[in-house]
PDB file of C-alpha atoms and ligand atoms in Angstrom:
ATOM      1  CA  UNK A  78     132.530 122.980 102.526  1.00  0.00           C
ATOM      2  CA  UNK A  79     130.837 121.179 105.646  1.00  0.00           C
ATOM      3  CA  UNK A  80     131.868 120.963 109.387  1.00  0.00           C
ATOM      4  CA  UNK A  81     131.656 117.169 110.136  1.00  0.00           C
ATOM      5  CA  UNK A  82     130.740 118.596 114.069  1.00  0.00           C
ATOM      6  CA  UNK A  83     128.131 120.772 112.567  1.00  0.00           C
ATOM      7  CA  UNK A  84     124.762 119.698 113.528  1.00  0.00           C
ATOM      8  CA  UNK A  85     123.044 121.944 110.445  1.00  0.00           C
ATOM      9  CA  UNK A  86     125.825 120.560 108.568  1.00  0.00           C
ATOM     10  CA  UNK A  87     124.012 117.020 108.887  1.00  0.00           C
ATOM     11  CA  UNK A  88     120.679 118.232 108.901  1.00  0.00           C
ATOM     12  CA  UNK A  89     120.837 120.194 105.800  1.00  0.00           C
ATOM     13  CA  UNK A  90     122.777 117.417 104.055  1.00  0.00           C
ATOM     14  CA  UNK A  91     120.028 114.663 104.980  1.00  0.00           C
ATOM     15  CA  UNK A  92     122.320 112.636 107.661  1.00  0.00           C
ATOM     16  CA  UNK A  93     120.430 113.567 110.322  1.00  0.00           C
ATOM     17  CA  UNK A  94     116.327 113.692 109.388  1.00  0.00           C
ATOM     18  CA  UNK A  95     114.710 116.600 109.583  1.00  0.00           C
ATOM     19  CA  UNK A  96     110.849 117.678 108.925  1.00  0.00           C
ATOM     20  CA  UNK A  97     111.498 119.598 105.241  1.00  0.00           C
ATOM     21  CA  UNK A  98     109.413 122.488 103.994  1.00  0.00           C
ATOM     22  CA  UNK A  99     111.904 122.793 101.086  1.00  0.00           C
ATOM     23  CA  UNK A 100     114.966 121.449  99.113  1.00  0.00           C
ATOM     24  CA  UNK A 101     116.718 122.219  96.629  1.00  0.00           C
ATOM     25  CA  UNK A 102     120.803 122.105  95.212  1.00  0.00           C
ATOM     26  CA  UNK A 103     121.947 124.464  97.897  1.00  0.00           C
ATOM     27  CA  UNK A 104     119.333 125.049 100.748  1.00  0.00           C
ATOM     28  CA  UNK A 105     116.960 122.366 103.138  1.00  0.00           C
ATOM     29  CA  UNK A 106     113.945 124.554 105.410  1.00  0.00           C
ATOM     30  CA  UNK A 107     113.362 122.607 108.280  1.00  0.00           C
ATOM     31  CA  UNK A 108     111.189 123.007 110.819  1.00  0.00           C
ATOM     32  CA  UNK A 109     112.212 124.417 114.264  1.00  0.00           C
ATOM     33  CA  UNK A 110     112.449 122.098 116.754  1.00  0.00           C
ATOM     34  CA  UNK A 111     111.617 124.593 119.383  1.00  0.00           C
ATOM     35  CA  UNK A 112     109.254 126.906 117.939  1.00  0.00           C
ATOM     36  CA  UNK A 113     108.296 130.232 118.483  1.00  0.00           C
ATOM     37  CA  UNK A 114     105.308 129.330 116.905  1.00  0.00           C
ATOM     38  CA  UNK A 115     103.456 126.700 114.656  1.00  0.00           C
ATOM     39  CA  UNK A 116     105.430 126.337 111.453  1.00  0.00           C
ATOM     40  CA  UNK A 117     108.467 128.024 112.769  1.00  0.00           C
ATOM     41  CA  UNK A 118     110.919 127.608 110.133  1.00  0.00           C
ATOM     42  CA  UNK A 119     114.690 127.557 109.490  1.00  0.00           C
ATOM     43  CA  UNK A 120     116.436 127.815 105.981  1.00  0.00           C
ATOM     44  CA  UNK A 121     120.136 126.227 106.208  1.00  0.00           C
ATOM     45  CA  UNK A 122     122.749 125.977 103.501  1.00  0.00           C
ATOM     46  CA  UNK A 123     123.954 122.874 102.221  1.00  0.00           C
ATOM     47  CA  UNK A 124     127.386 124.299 103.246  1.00  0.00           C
ATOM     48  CA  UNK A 125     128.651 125.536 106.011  1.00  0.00           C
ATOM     49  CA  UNK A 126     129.411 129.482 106.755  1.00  0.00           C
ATOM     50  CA  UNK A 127     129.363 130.473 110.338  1.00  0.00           C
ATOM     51  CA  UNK A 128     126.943 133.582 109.916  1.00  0.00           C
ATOM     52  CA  UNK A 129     126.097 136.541 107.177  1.00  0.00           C
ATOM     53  CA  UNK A 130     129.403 137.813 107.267  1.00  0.00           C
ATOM     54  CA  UNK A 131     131.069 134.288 105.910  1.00  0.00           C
ATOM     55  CA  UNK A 132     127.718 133.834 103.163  1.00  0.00           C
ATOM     56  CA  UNK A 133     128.917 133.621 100.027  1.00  0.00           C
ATOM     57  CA  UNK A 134     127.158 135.905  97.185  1.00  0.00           C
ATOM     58  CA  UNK A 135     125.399 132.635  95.374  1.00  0.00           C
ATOM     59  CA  UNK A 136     123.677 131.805  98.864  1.00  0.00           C
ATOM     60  CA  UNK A 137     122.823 135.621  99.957  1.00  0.00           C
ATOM     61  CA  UNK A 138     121.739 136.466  96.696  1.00  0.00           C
ATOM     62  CA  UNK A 139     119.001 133.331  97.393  1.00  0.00           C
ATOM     63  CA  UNK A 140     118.093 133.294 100.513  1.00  0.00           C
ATOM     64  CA  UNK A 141     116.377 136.484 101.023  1.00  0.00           C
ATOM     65  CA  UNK A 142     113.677 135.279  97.544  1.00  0.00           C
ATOM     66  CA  UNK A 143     113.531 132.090  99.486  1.00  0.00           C
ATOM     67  CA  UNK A 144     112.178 133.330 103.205  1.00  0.00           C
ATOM     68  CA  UNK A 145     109.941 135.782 100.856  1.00  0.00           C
ATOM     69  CA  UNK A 146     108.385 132.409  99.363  1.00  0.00           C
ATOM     70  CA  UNK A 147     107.937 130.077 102.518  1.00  0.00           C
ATOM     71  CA  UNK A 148     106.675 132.860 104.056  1.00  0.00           C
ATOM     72  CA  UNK A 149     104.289 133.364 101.095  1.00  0.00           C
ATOM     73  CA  UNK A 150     103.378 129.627 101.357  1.00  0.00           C
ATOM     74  CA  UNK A 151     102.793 129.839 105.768  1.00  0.00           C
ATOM     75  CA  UNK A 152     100.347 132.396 104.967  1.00  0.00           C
ATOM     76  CA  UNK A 153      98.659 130.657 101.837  1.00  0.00           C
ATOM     77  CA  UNK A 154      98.641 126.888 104.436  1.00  0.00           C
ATOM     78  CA  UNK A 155      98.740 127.932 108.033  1.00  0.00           C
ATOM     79  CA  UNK A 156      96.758 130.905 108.323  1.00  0.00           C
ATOM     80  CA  UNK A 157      99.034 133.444 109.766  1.00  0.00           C
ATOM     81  CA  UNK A 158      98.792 137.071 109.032  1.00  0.00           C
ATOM     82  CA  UNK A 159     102.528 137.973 108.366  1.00  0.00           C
ATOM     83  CA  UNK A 160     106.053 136.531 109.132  1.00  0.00           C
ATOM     84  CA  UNK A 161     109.326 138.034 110.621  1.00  0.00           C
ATOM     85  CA  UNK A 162     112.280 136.701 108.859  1.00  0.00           C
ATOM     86  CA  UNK A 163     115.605 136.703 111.502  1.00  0.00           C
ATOM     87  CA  UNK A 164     118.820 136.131 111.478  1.00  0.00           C
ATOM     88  CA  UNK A 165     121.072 135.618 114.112  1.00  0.00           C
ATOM     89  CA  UNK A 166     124.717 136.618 114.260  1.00  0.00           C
ATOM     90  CA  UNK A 167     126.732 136.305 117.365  1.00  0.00           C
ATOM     91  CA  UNK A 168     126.087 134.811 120.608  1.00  0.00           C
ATOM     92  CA  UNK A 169     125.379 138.603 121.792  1.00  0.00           C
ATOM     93  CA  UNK A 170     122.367 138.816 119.097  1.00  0.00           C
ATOM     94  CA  UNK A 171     121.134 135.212 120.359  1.00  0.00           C
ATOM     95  CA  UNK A 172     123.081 132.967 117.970  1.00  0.00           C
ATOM     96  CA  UNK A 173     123.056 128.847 119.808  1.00  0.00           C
ATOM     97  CA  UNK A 174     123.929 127.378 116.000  1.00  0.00           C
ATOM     98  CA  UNK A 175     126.909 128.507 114.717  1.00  0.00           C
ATOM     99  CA  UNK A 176     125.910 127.694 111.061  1.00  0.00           C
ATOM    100  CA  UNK A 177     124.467 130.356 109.357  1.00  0.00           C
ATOM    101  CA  UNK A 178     120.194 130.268 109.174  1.00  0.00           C
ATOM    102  CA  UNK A 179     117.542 132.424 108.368  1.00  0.00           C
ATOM    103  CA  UNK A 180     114.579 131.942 110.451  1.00  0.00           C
ATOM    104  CA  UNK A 181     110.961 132.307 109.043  1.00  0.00           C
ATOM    105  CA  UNK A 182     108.025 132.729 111.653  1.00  0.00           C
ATOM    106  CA  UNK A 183     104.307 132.737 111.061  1.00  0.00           C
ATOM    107  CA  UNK A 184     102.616 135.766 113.015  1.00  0.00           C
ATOM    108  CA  UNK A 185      98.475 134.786 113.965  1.00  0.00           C
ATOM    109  CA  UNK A 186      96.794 137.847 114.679  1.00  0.00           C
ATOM    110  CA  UNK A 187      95.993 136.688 118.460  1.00  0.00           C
ATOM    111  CA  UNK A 188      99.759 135.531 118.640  1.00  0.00           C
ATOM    112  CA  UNK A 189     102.026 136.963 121.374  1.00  0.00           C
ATOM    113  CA  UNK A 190     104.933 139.426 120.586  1.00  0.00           C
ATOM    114  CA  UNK A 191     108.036 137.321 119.391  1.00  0.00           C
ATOM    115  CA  UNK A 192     110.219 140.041 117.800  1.00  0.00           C
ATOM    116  CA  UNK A 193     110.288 142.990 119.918  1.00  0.00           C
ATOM    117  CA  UNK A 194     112.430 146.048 121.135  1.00  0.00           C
ATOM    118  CA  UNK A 195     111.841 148.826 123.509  1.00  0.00           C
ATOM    119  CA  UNK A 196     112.466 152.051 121.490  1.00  0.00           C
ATOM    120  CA  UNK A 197     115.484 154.197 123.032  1.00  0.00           C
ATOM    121  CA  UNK A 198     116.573 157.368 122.261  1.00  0.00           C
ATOM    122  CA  UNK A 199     119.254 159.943 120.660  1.00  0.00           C
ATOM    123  CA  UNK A 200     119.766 163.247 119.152  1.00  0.00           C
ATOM    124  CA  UNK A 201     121.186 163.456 115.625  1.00  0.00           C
ATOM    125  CA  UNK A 202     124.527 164.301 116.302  1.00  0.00           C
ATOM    126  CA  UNK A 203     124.874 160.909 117.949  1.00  0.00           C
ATOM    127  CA  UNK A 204     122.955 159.249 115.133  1.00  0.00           C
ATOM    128  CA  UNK A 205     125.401 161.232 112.703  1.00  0.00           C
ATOM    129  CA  UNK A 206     128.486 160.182 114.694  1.00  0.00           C
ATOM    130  CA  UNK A 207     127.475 156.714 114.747  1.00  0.00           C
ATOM    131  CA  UNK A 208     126.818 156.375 111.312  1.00  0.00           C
ATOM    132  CA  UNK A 209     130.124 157.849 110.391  1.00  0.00           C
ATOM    133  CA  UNK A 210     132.101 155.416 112.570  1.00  0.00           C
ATOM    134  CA  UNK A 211     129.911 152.390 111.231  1.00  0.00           C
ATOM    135  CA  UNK A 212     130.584 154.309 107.296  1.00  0.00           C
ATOM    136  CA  UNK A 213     134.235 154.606 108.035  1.00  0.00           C
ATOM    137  CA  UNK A 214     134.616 150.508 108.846  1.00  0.00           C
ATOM    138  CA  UNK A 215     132.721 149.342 105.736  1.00  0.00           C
TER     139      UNK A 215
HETATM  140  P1  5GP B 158     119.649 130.753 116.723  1.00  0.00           P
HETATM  141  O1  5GP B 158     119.348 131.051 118.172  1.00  0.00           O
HETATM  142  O2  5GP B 158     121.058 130.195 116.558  1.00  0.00           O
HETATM  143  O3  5GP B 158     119.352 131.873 115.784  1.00  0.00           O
HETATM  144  O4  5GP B 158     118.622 129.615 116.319  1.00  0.00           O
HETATM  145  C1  5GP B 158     118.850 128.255 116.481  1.00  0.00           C
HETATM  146  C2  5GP B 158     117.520 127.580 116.337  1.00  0.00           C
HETATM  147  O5  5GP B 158     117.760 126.231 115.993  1.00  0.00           O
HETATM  148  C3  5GP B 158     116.681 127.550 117.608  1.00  0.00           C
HETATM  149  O6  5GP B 158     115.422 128.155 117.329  1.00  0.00           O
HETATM  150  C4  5GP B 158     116.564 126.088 117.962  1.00  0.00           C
HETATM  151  O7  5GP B 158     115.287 125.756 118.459  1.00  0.00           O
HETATM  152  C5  5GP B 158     116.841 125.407 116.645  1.00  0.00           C
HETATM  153  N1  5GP B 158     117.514 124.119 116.729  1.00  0.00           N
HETATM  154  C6  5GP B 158     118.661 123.837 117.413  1.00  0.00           C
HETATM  155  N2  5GP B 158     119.031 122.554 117.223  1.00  0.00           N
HETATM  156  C7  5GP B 158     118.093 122.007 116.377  1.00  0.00           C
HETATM  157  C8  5GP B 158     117.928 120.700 115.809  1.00  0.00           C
HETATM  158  O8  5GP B 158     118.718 119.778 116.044  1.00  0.00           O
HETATM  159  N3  5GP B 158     116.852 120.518 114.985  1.00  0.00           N
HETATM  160  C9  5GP B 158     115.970 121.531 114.710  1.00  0.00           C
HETATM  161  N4  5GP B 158     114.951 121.237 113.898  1.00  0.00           N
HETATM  162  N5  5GP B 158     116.090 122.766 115.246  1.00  0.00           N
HETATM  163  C10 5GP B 158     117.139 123.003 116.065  1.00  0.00           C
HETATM  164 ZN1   ZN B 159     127.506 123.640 109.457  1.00  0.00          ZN
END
């Protein structure tokens, strides 16, 4: 199913033209228009699902292989080092398109840091309480 006011709905279907790493019956990569760096790319669906949690199996089952290859094929043409694939789900974790996408970004070894955290902190009976209340929704 597509979302006619879906702008990766157009993309991914060709109505809108993008610059294509990739197609095939269920999947475009495009290039980011803003990117974090050179060959920044994003892998869209041909359909659209909102994030992960709306994927169906036939897409998740794919997508993961796919990010493995571009990013593969970035290191084999662009000379990065590595790649961070990321996926955005909620406007809390830095979702703008509400279509799902898994991004794909080169890492050069004199890059700057893109995906970073500070490290907190906890003892294990928070970590085992946690768990349990994440266990107990699944
Ligand atoms: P998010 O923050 O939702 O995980 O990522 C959205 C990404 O889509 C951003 O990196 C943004 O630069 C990119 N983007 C948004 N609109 C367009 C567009 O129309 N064309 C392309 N190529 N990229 C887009
Ligand atoms: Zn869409």
């Amino acid at each position: 199913m597509k979302d006619e006011n879906c702008i990766f709905c157009k993309i991914a279907n060709g109505e809108i033209p993008s610059a294509t790493v990739y197609e095939d019956d269920r999947f475009r990569a495009i290039l980011d228009m803003g990117p974090a760096s050179k060959g920044h790319t994003l892998i869209l669906p041909k359909e659209h699902f909102k994030d992960v949690c709306e994927l169906d199996e036939e897409y998740a089952s794919r997508v993961l292989g796919l990010g493995g290859r571009i990013g593969a094929a970035m290191k084999a043409s662009l000379g990065c080092s590595g790649f961070n694939l990321v996926q955005n789900n909620g406007a809390s974790a830095g979702q703008t398109v509400f279509h799902f996408h898994l991004h794909v970004i080169p890492r050069y070894d004199d890059g700057a840091p893109i995906v970073t955290w500070d490290p907190g902190s906890a003892d294990i009976g928070e970590l085992k309480e946690t768990a349990e209340r994440i266990h107990e929704a699944l």
